[in-house]
Amino acid sequence: MAGYIGPDYFCDRERETADLIEAIENGRNVTLMAPRRMGKTGLIENTFHRLRTEKGYRTILVDIFPAQNLADFTKMFAAEAFRSLESSWEKAFSAASTFIKSCRPTLTIDPTDLSHKFSFDIAPAAAESTLAEVFAYIAARKERVAVAIDEFQQIADFPEKGVEALLRGYVQKVPAVPFVFAGSRQHLMREMFTSAKRPFYQSTQKMHLDVIDRGKYHEFAARHFAAEGMEIPEEVFARLYDRFG
């Protein structure tokens, strides 16, 4: 079992979750940095779960780690935006057909579970115009929206020039929408957000994730073991914690 299951299976990060909610509620963009497998994606998912259930937000979370260029990024971002912000696949497809004029959205059905999936066949030359249409769609939403882009540092490797400046410009056009820019290549993320030569310079609040406290982690594990009529002694948990980091 992988990924975010729900708050009952999310360990600690209470302060970090509260800090991220507070930043988003106050309209601040956030740069979230942590090594891979440290739990930054889970933190975003837990925060977004609370924002949806407690505050009425709509949330978009897209992991762009596989993206190789601006067209890839735009495809991923567009698909996740329409999927996340509409209440049904019919409404999502209708909205995509209305707002996206630079390419044709495609809806496919998985025969194994009948789930619906959006995709966008975007030519590289149309990536910028399609991205502008997606941001226009987000700006037109009446409810509160929060966006997270995971592994954001990937855009620095895109072959197109000026992608950082392009995205910074689009983000500035939706000032009511807070963004979380998360990344695991910390040196590159710091350069992107703290260098005066980069477009995102001093545009966000910085957050760093450290390891979860061993005692709190053991309490969390012990509670779930106990729910199944089992136990995990603290010394056993400590060996696992130390061995696997």
Tab-separated table of C-alpha atoms in Angstrom:
chain	number	residue	atom	x	y	z
A	1	MET	CA	0.000	0.000	0.000
A	2	ALA	CA	1.462	3.334	-1.025
A	3	GLY	CA	0.443	6.964	-1.137
A	4	TYR	CA	-1.738	9.010	1.163
A	5	ILE	CA	-4.537	6.932	2.720
A	6	GLY	CA	-6.008	9.479	5.104
A	7	PRO	CA	-5.310	11.381	8.330
A	8	ASP	CA	-5.510	8.238	10.502
A	9	TYR	CA	-2.528	6.803	8.640
A	10	PHE	CA	-0.494	9.994	8.522
A	11	CYS	CA	2.194	10.208	11.174
A	12	ASP	CA	2.835	13.453	13.071
A	13	ARG	CA	3.827	16.525	10.969
A	14	GLU	CA	1.257	18.433	13.046
A	15	ARG	CA	3.327	21.614	13.189
A	16	GLU	CA	4.275	21.436	9.521
A	17	THR	CA	0.659	20.838	8.485
A	18	ALA	CA	-0.507	23.784	10.604
A	19	ASP	CA	2.228	26.013	9.150
A	20	LEU	CA	1.315	25.077	5.589
A	21	ILE	CA	-2.399	25.622	6.179
A	22	GLU	CA	-1.675	29.008	7.771
A	23	ALA	CA	0.454	30.090	4.806
A	24	ILE	CA	-2.153	29.007	2.263
A	25	GLU	CA	-5.022	30.580	4.221
A	26	ASN	CA	-3.098	33.856	4.199
A	27	GLY	CA	-2.378	33.691	0.490
A	28	ARG	CA	1.368	33.039	0.718
A	29	ASN	CA	3.175	30.853	-1.785
A	30	VAL	CA	5.469	28.231	-0.229
A	31	THR	CA	8.678	26.508	-1.263
A	32	LEU	CA	8.800	23.075	0.413
A	33	MET	CA	12.180	21.327	0.319
A	34	ALA	CA	13.143	17.856	1.535
A	35	PRO	CA	15.156	14.877	0.305
A	36	ARG	CA	13.187	12.231	-1.582
A	37	ARG	CA	11.203	9.823	0.602
A	38	MET	CA	11.117	12.297	3.498
A	39	GLY	CA	7.353	12.746	3.205
A	40	LYS	CA	6.845	16.114	1.494
A	41	THR	CA	4.196	14.738	-0.857
A	42	GLY	CA	2.347	13.136	2.058
A	43	LEU	CA	2.479	16.441	3.926
A	44	ILE	CA	0.938	18.247	0.965
A	45	GLU	CA	-1.751	15.584	0.602
A	46	ASN	CA	-2.584	15.734	4.316
A	47	THR	CA	-2.716	19.535	4.209
A	48	PHE	CA	-4.897	19.523	1.102
A	49	HIS	CA	-7.211	16.923	2.667
A	50	ARG	CA	-7.795	19.248	5.608
A	51	LEU	CA	-8.235	22.281	3.361
A	52	ARG	CA	-10.909	20.440	1.376
A	53	THR	CA	-12.784	18.958	4.345
A	54	GLU	CA	-12.440	21.842	6.809
A	55	LYS	CA	-12.128	24.953	4.627
A	56	GLY	CA	-13.972	24.127	1.418
A	57	TYR	CA	-10.966	24.426	-0.884
A	58	ARG	CA	-10.484	22.790	-4.247
A	59	THR	CA	-6.920	21.512	-4.562
A	60	ILE	CA	-4.596	20.555	-7.400
A	61	LEU	CA	-1.507	18.410	-6.791
A	62	VAL	CA	0.628	17.409	-9.750
A	63	ASP	CA	3.956	15.574	-9.660
A	64	ILE	CA	6.035	16.702	-12.647
A	65	PHE	CA	9.018	14.420	-12.010
A	66	PRO	CA	8.498	12.588	-15.358
A	67	ALA	CA	8.182	15.825	-17.357
A	68	GLN	CA	10.930	16.373	-19.923
A	69	ASN	CA	9.761	19.622	-21.480
A	70	LEU	CA	7.116	22.336	-21.319
A	71	ALA	CA	4.603	20.313	-23.332
A	72	ASP	CA	4.869	17.420	-20.865
A	73	PHE	CA	4.388	19.814	-17.956
A	74	THR	CA	1.354	21.413	-19.588
A	75	LYS	CA	-0.269	18.031	-20.301
A	76	MET	CA	0.146	16.930	-16.669
A	77	PHE	CA	-0.941	20.234	-15.189
A	78	ALA	CA	-3.977	20.579	-17.461
A	79	ALA	CA	-5.220	17.037	-16.850
A	80	GLU	CA	-4.902	17.345	-13.077
A	81	ALA	CA	-6.485	20.809	-12.979
A	82	PHE	CA	-9.670	19.789	-14.779
A	83	ARG	CA	-9.898	16.464	-12.932
A	84	SER	CA	-9.480	18.104	-9.522
A	85	LEU	CA	-11.626	21.207	-9.911
A	86	GLU	CA	-14.764	19.646	-11.375
A	87	SER	CA	-17.229	17.417	-9.520
A	88	SER	CA	-17.637	14.840	-12.294
A	89	TRP	CA	-15.848	13.659	-15.394
A	90	GLU	CA	-18.706	15.001	-17.540
A	91	LYS	CA	-18.252	18.507	-16.121
A	92	ALA	CA	-14.464	18.231	-16.375
A	93	PHE	CA	-14.631	17.271	-20.035
A	94	SER	CA	-17.129	20.055	-20.751
A	95	ALA	CA	-14.935	22.638	-19.004
A	96	ALA	CA	-11.826	21.439	-20.809
A	97	SER	CA	-13.628	21.641	-24.150
A	98	THR	CA	-14.767	25.184	-23.326
A	99	PHE	CA	-11.498	26.639	-22.063
A	100	ILE	CA	-8.909	24.769	-24.133
A	101	LYS	CA	-8.912	26.006	-27.716
A	102	SER	CA	-5.292	25.292	-28.634
A	103	CYS	CA	-5.693	21.501	-28.547
A	104	ARG	CA	-8.412	18.887	-28.180
A	105	PRO	CA	-8.876	17.163	-24.819
A	106	THR	CA	-9.344	13.403	-24.959
A	107	LEU	CA	-11.371	11.279	-22.549
A	108	THR	CA	-10.562	7.583	-22.229
A	109	ILE	CA	-12.206	4.868	-20.130
A	110	ASP	CA	-10.190	2.144	-18.422
A	111	PRO	CA	-12.049	-1.123	-19.195
A	112	THR	CA	-10.775	-2.775	-16.015
A	113	ASP	CA	-12.450	-0.402	-13.563
A	114	LEU	CA	-14.399	1.991	-15.863
A	115	SER	CA	-12.448	4.971	-14.494
A	116	HIS	CA	-12.139	8.036	-16.702
A	117	LYS	CA	-8.894	9.734	-17.624
A	118	PHE	CA	-8.164	13.016	-19.338
A	119	SER	CA	-5.278	13.581	-21.675
A	120	PHE	CA	-4.230	16.447	-23.896
A	121	ASP	CA	-2.374	16.019	-27.166
A	122	ILE	CA	-0.285	19.170	-27.042
A	123	ALA	CA	2.182	20.061	-29.758
A	124	PRO	CA	5.344	21.735	-28.404
A	125	ALA	CA	4.498	24.928	-30.305
A	126	ALA	CA	1.109	25.122	-28.544
A	127	ALA	CA	2.361	24.478	-24.990
A	128	GLU	CA	2.489	28.134	-23.953
A	129	SER	CA	-0.964	28.988	-25.270
A	130	THR	CA	-2.483	25.875	-23.682
A	131	LEU	CA	-0.868	26.692	-20.349
A	132	ALA	CA	-2.304	30.207	-20.538
A	133	GLU	CA	-5.761	28.698	-21.094
A	134	VAL	CA	-5.387	26.416	-18.075
A	135	PHE	CA	-4.434	29.343	-15.848
A	136	ALA	CA	-7.398	31.305	-17.205
A	137	TYR	CA	-9.634	28.390	-16.237
A	138	ILE	CA	-8.195	28.325	-12.699
A	139	ALA	CA	-8.608	32.095	-12.377
A	140	ALA	CA	-12.275	31.808	-13.382
A	141	ARG	CA	-13.121	29.426	-10.532
A	142	LYS	CA	-15.408	30.932	-7.899
A	143	GLU	CA	-14.320	28.738	-4.970
A	144	ARG	CA	-10.976	28.854	-3.179
A	145	VAL	CA	-8.223	26.936	-4.947
A	146	ALA	CA	-4.750	25.832	-3.821
A	147	VAL	CA	-2.129	24.338	-6.141
A	148	ALA	CA	0.955	22.214	-5.428
A	149	ILE	CA	3.591	21.315	-8.014
A	150	ASP	CA	5.790	18.476	-6.781
A	151	GLU	CA	9.400	18.078	-7.977
A	152	PHE	CA	9.182	21.621	-9.285
A	153	GLN	CA	12.931	21.797	-9.927
A	154	GLN	CA	12.362	19.707	-13.075
A	155	ILE	CA	11.443	22.864	-14.988
A	156	ALA	CA	15.065	24.014	-14.726
A	157	ASP	CA	16.044	21.082	-16.963
A	158	PHE	CA	13.510	21.752	-19.702
A	159	PRO	CA	15.124	22.484	-23.087
A	160	GLU	CA	12.965	25.560	-23.679
A	161	LYS	CA	14.393	28.865	-22.502
A	162	GLY	CA	12.543	31.114	-20.098
A	163	VAL	CA	10.226	28.518	-18.544
A	164	GLU	CA	10.786	29.850	-15.012
A	165	ALA	CA	9.900	33.383	-16.079
A	166	LEU	CA	6.890	32.112	-18.021
A	167	LEU	CA	5.476	30.238	-15.011
A	168	ARG	CA	6.251	33.099	-12.647
A	169	GLY	CA	4.211	35.368	-14.898
A	170	TYR	CA	1.240	32.989	-14.912
A	171	VAL	CA	1.378	32.543	-11.127
A	172	GLN	CA	1.298	36.316	-10.701
A	173	LYS	CA	-1.888	36.458	-12.787
A	174	VAL	CA	-3.767	34.345	-10.206
A	175	PRO	CA	-2.860	36.162	-6.951
A	176	ALA	CA	-5.829	34.637	-5.109
A	177	VAL	CA	-4.476	31.119	-5.684
A	178	PRO	CA	-1.644	30.056	-3.332
A	179	PHE	CA	1.003	27.723	-4.760
A	180	VAL	CA	3.231	25.161	-3.056
A	181	PHE	CA	6.435	24.480	-4.994
A	182	ALA	CA	7.934	21.251	-3.629
A	183	GLY	CA	11.283	19.763	-4.568
A	184	SER	CA	13.852	17.183	-3.526
A	185	ARG	CA	16.941	18.611	-5.280
A	186	GLN	CA	17.433	21.104	-2.508
A	187	HIS	CA	20.459	22.928	-3.888
A	188	LEU	CA	18.613	23.640	-7.130
A	189	MET	CA	15.402	24.636	-5.322
A	190	ARG	CA	17.352	27.064	-3.131
A	191	GLU	CA	19.002	28.553	-6.207
A	192	MET	CA	15.642	28.971	-7.949
A	193	PHE	CA	14.007	30.761	-5.029
A	194	THR	CA	16.867	32.654	-3.359
A	195	SER	CA	18.992	33.876	-6.266
A	196	ALA	CA	18.298	37.460	-7.326
A	197	LYS	CA	18.926	36.343	-10.914
A	198	ARG	CA	15.963	33.928	-10.962
A	199	PRO	CA	12.314	34.854	-11.649
A	200	PHE	CA	10.957	33.257	-8.427
A	201	TYR	CA	13.415	35.187	-6.223
A	202	GLN	CA	11.942	35.936	-2.783
A	203	SER	CA	8.421	35.101	-3.945
A	204	THR	CA	7.690	32.358	-1.408
A	205	GLN	CA	7.862	31.311	2.223
A	206	LYS	CA	10.515	28.604	2.709
A	207	MET	CA	9.853	25.319	4.511
A	208	HIS	CA	12.213	22.392	5.134
A	209	LEU	CA	11.272	18.899	6.284
A	210	ASP	CA	13.389	16.877	8.689
A	211	VAL	CA	12.903	13.283	9.873
A	212	ILE	CA	9.908	12.396	12.036
A	213	ASP	CA	10.756	12.131	15.748
A	214	ARG	CA	11.406	8.488	16.671
A	215	GLY	CA	9.226	8.576	19.784
A	216	LYS	CA	6.236	9.969	17.915
A	217	TYR	CA	6.779	7.513	15.100
A	218	HIS	CA	6.785	4.611	17.572
A	219	GLU	CA	3.567	5.862	19.184
A	220	PHE	CA	1.970	5.982	15.757
A	221	ALA	CA	3.130	2.468	14.818
A	222	ALA	CA	2.231	0.995	18.210
A	223	ARG	CA	-1.318	2.369	17.976
A	224	HIS	CA	-1.900	0.671	14.636
A	225	PHE	CA	-0.328	-2.582	15.807
A	226	ALA	CA	-2.551	-2.525	18.906
A	227	ALA	CA	-5.651	-2.026	16.752
A	228	GLU	CA	-4.849	-5.405	15.182
A	229	GLY	CA	-4.155	-7.101	18.520
A	230	MET	CA	-0.381	-6.962	18.130
A	231	GLU	CA	2.483	-4.980	19.577
A	232	ILE	CA	5.837	-3.667	18.420
A	233	PRO	CA	8.311	-3.179	21.278
A	234	GLU	CA	10.109	0.147	21.347
A	235	GLU	CA	13.544	-1.479	21.035
A	236	VAL	CA	12.453	-3.363	17.899
A	237	PHE	CA	11.005	-0.203	16.372
A	238	ALA	CA	14.189	1.708	17.243
A	239	ARG	CA	16.321	-0.788	15.311
A	240	LEU	CA	14.085	-0.482	12.281
A	241	TYR	CA	13.977	3.307	12.524
A	242	ASP	CA	17.769	3.603	12.785
A	243	ARG	CA	18.469	1.079	10.057
A	244	PHE	CA	16.111	2.497	7.444
A	245	GLY	CA	16.252	6.176	8.371
